[in-house]
Coordinates of C-alpha atoms in Angstrom, one line a residue:
X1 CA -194.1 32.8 -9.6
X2 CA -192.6 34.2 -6.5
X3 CA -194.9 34.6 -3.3
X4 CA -194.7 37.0 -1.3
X5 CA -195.8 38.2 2.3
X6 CA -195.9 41.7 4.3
X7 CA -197.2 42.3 8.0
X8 CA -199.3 44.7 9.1
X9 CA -199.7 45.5 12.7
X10 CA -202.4 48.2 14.4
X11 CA -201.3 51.7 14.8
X12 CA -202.5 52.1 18.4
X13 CA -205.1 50.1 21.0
X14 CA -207.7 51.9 19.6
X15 CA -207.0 49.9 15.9
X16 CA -206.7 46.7 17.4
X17 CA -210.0 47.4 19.2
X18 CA -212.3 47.9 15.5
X19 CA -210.9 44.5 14.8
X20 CA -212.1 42.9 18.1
X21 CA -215.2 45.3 19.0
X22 CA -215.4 44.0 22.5
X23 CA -212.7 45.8 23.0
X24 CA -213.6 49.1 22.5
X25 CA -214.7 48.8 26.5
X26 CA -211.8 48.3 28.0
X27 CA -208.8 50.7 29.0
X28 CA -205.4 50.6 26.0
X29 CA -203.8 49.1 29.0
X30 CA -205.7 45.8 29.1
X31 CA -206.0 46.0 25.0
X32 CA -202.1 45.6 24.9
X33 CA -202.3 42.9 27.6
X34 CA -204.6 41.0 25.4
X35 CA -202.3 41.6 22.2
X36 CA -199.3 40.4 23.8
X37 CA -200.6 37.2 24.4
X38 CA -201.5 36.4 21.2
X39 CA -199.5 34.8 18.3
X40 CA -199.2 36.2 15.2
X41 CA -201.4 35.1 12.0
X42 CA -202.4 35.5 8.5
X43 CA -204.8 38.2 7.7
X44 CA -205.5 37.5 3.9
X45 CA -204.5 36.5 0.7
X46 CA -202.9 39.3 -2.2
X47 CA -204.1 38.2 -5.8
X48 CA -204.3 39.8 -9.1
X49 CA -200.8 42.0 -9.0
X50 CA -199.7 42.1 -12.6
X51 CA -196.9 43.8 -14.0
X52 CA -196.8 45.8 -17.4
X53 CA -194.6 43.3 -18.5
X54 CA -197.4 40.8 -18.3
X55 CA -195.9 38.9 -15.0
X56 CA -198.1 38.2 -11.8
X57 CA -197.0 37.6 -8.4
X58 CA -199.6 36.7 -5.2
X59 CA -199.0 36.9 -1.4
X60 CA -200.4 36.7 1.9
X61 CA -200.6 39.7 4.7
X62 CA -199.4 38.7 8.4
X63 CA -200.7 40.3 11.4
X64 CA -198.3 41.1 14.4
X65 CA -200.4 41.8 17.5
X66 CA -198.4 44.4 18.8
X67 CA -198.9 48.4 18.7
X68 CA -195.6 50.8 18.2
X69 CA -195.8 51.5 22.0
X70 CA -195.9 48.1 23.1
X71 CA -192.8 47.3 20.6
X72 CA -190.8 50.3 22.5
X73 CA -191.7 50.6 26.2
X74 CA -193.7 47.3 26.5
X75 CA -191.5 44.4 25.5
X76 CA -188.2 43.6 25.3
X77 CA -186.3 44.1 22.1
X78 CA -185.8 39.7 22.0
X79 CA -189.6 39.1 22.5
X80 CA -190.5 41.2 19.5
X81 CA -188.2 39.4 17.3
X82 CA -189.1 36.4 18.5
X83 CA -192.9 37.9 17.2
X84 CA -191.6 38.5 14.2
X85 CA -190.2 34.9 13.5
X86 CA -193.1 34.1 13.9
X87 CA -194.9 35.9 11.3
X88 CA -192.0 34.7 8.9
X89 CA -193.1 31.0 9.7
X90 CA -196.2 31.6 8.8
X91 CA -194.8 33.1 5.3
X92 CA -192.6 29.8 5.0
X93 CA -195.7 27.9 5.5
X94 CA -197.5 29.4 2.9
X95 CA -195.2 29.0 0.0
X96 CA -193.6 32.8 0.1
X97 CA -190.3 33.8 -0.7
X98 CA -189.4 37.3 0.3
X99 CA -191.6 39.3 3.2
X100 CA -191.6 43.1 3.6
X101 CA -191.9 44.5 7.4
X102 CA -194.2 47.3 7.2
X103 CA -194.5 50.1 9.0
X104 CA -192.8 50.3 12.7
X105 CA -191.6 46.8 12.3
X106 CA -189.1 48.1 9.9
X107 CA -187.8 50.5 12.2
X108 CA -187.4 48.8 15.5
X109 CA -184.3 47.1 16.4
X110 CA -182.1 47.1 13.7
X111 CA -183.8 47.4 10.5
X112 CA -184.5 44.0 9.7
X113 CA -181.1 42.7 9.7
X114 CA -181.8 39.9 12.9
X115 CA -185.4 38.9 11.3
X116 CA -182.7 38.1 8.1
X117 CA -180.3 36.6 10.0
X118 CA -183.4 34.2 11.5
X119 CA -185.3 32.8 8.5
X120 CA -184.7 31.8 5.4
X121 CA -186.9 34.3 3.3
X122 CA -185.6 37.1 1.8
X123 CA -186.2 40.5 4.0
X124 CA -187.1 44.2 3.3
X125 CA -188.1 47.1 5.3
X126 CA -189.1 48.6 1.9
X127 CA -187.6 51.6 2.0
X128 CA -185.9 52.6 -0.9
X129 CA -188.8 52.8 -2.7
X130 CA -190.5 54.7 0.0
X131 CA -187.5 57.2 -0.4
X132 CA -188.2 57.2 -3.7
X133 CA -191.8 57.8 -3.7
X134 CA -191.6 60.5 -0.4
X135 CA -189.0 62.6 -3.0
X136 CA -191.3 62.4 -6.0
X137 CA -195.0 63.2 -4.0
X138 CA -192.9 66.1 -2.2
X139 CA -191.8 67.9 -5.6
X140 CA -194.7 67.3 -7.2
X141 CA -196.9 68.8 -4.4
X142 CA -194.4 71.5 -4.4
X143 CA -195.4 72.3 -8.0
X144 CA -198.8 71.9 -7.9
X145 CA -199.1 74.8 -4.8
X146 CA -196.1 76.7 -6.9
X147 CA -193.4 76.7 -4.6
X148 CA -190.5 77.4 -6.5
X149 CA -187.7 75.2 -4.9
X150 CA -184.4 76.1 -6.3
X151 CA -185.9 79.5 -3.8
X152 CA -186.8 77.6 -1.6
X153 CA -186.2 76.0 1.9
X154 CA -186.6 72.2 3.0
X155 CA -186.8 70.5 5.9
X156 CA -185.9 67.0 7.0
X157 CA -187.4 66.0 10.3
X158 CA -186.4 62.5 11.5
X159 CA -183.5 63.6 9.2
X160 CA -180.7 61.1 10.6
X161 CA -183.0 58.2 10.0
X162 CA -182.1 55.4 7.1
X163 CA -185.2 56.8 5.1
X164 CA -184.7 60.8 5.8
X165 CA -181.0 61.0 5.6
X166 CA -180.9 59.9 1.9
X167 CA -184.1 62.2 1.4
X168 CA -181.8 64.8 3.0
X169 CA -178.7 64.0 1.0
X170 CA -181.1 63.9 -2.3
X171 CA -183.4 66.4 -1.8
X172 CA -181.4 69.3 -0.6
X173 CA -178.9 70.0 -3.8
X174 CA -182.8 71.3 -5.2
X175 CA -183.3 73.7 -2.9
X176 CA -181.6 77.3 -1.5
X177 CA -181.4 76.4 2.1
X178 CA -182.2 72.9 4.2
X179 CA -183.0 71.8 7.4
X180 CA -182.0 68.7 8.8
X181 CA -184.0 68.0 12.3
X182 CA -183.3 65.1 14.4
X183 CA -183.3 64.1 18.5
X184 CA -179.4 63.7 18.7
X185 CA -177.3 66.6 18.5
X186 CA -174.5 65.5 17.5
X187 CA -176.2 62.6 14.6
X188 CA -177.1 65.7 13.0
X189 CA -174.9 68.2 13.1
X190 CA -172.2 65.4 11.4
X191 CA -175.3 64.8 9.0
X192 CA -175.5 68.5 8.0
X193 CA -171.6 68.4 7.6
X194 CA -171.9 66.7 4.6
X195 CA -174.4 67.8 2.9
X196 CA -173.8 71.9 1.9
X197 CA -176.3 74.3 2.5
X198 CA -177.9 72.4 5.7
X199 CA -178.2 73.8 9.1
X200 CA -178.9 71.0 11.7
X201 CA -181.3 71.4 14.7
X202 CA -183.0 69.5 17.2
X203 CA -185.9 72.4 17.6
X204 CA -189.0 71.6 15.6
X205 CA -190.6 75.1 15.8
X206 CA -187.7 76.0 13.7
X207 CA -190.2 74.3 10.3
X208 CA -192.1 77.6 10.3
X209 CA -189.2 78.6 8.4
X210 CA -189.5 75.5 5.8
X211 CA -191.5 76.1 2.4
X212 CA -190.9 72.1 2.2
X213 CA -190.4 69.4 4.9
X214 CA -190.3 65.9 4.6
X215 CA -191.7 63.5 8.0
X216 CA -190.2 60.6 8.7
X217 CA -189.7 59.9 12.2
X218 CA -190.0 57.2 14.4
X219 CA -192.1 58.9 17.4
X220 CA -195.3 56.9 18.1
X221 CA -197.4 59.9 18.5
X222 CA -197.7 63.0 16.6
X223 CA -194.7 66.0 17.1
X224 CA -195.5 68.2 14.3
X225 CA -198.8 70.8 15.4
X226 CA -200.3 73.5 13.8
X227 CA -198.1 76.5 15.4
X228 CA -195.0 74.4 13.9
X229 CA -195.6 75.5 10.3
X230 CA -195.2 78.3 7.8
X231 CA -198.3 79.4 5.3
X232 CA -198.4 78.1 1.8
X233 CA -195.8 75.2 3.0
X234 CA -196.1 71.3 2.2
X235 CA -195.7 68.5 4.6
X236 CA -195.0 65.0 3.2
X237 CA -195.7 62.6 6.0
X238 CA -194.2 59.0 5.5
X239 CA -194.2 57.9 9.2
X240 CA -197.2 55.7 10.5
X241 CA -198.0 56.1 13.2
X242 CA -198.3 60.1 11.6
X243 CA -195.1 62.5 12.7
X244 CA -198.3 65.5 11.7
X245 CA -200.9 65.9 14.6
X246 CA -204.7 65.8 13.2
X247 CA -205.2 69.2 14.6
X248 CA -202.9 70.3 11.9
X249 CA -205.6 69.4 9.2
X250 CA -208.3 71.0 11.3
X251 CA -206.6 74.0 11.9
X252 CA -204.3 75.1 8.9
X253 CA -206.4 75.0 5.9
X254 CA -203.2 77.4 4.3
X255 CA -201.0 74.4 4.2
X256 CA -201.4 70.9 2.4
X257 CA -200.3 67.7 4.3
X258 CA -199.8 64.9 2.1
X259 CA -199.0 61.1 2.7
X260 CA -196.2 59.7 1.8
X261 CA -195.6 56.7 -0.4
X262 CA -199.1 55.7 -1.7
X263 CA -199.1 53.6 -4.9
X264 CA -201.0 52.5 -7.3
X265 CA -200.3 48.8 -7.8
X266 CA -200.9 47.5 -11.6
X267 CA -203.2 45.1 -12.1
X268 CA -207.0 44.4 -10.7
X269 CA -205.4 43.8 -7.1
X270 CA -207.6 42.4 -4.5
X271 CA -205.9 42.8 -0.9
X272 CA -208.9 40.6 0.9
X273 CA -208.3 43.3 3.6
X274 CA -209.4 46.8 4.1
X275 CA -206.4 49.1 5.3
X276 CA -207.9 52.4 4.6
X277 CA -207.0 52.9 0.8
X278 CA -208.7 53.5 -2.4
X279 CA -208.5 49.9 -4.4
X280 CA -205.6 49.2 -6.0
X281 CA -203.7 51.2 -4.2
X282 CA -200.7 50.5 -1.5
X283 CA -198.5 51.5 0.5
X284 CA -194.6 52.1 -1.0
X285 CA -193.1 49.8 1.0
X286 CA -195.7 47.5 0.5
X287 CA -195.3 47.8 -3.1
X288 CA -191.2 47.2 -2.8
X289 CA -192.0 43.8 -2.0
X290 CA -194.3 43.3 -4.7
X291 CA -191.4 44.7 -7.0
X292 CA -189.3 42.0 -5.8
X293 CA -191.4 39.0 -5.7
X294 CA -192.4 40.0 -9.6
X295 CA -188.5 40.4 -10.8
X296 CA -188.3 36.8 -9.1
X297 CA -185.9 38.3 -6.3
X298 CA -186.1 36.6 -3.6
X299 CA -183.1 38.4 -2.0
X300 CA -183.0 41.0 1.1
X301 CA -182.6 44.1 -0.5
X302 CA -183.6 47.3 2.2
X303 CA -182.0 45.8 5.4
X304 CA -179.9 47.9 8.4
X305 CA -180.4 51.6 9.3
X306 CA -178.9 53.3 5.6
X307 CA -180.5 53.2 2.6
X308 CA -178.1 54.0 -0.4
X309 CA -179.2 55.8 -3.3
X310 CA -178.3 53.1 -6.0
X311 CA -181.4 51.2 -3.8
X312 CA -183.6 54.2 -4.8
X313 CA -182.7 54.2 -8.5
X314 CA -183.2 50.4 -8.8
X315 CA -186.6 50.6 -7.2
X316 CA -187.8 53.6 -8.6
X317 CA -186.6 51.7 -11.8
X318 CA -188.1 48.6 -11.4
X319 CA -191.6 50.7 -10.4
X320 CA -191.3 52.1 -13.8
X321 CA -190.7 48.6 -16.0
X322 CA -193.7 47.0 -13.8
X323 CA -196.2 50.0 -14.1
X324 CA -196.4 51.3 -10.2
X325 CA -196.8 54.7 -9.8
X326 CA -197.8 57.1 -7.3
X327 CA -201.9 57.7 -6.8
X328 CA -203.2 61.0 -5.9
X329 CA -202.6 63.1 -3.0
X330 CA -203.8 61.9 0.2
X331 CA -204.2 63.8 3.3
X332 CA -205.5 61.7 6.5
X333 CA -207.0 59.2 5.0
X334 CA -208.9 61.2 2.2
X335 CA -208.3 62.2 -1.3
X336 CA -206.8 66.0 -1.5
X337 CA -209.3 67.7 -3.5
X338 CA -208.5 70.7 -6.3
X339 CA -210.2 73.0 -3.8
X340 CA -207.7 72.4 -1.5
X341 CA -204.9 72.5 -3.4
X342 CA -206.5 75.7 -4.6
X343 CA -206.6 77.6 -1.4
X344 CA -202.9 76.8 -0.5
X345 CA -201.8 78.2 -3.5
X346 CA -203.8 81.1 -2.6
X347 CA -202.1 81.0 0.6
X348 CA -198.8 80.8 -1.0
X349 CA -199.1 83.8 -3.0
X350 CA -200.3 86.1 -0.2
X351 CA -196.6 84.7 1.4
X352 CA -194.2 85.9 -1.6
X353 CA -196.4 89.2 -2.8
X354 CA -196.1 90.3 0.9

């Protein structure tokens, strides 16, 4: 059996804080002060993932004390590598053979490619198989609100990232018209050169002309706010920390947000720590680890800033041998009921028979 491991880090001060309640006092200044001074450790222990094929795999979750913000503007780019060896130590000590960086620990620095180049596990941002899974939870909510793409119009925000710009380059051949929307000018417009039909911008209010749009940025606050989008549209929203402000869910009951890339992981999975799912359920990227560590790969398969679309097909082929598949829709933090799925249709229709 191959073990496995995959950190998790809080999302803001304000998560580290309902882990240490003491800190709920104090200002984020003096929470991120505390976090930087401590080392990184093991959270819990993964049992009971088992394939369709019958094989198992087991693993460990690492915590990195360090919040997006503090990764960016904090600390320099060497001290939150040298974090990160650290977490892969504690892998090595504990039997594993691959580790998957989860959420902004897969996008700072270069993608992963120094924490390969400084341990001896096996690496992965787990993206392909969040590509994979952002693609299939975008067309299928699509559907279920009856947005007929091939009339359609997608957007891409965070569209010259490794994770949107092969949502881009896959998605867009389904539709009439896409989007791409990044910071950099000029990253996009070469991006939109190659793939026909797109119009690049830099200008998000330009999503209230998007029947589809795919998140996937790495801002560490929310960009994308109510006024930004179009009736009877769907937002898939793979970024943690959230690229969609909560407002958008208290104000725009005519448009579905949906997360991006939750799984359900085969098996009677017990995580030994609560992140905010239903059980058995994970996170894609999570779950491209898992993929991994079951096929006995203990190779580095998602590293740098591209992912290719033979990465996608092999993930969303191995998903299919070992029994993952996507849950239900989510929407911040809660299961998307019929009702609301209901009411966007309804919102949908009142946009096309206008």
């Amino acid at each position: 059996m191959t073990r496995f491991a995959f950190i998790l880090h809080p999302i803001n001060a304000r998560d580290a804080a309902r882990r240490y309640p003491i800190a709920k006092l104090l200002p984020d200044s003096v929470i991120e002060k505390m976090l930087a001074k401590k080392e990184p450790f093991k959270v819990s222990d993964i049992s009971g993932v088992v394939s369709a094929t019958g094989a198992t795999t087991e693993g460990i979750f690492v915590g990195l004390p360090l919040t997006p913000r503090m990764m960016i503007d904090k600390m320099s780019l060497e001290a939150v590598y040298d974090k990160l060896e650290g977490c892969t130590k504690i892998a090595e000590d504990e039997g594993c053979k691959i580790i998957g960086l989860g959420a902004f620990t897969a996008v700072v620095g270069d993608g992963g490619a120094t924490v390969d180049r400084r341990t001896t596990l096996a690496v992965t941002t787990g993206n392909s198989y969040t590509v994979g899974t952002a693609i299939q939870g975008a067309m299928d909510a699509a559907e279920a609100i009856g947005i007929e793409v091939s009339k359609a119009t997608l957007a891409v925000v965070g569209a010259t990232g490794s994770i949107g710009k092969t949502c881009a380059r896959l998605m867009a051949p389904k539709f009439a018209r896409s989007l791409v929307v990044g910071r950099d000018e000029q990253r996009t417009e070469e991006l939109a050169r190659e793939i026909p039909g797109a119009t690049a911008t830099t200008d998000v209010t330009k999503l209230r002309e998007a029947d589809v749009v795919v998140t996937v940025t790495s801002a560490d606050t929310a960009i994308i706010f109510p006024e930004h989008l179009k009736s009877g549209s769907v937002i898939c929203d793979v970024s943690r920390p959230r690229d969609v402000s909560v407002r958008v869910a208290r104000e725009r009951k005519d448009v579905l947000v949906i997360e991006g890339g939750v799984v359900q992981v085969p098996g009677r999975i017990d995580f030994g720590f609560d992140f905010g799912f239903p059980p058995g359920c994970a996170y894609a990227c999570m779950s491209e680890t898992m993929l991994l560590a079951l096929e006995n790969r203990a190779e580095s398969f998602t590293i740098g800033k591209d992912v290719t679309v033979d990465q996608v097909s092999e993930m969303d082929r191995l998903a299919s041998k070992h029994g993952f598949k996507l849950s239900g829709f989510r929407s911040f933090e809660r299961a998307v009921s019929a009702d609301k799925i209901e009411r966007v249709r309804e919102a949908r229709k009142s946009l096309v028979t206008a």
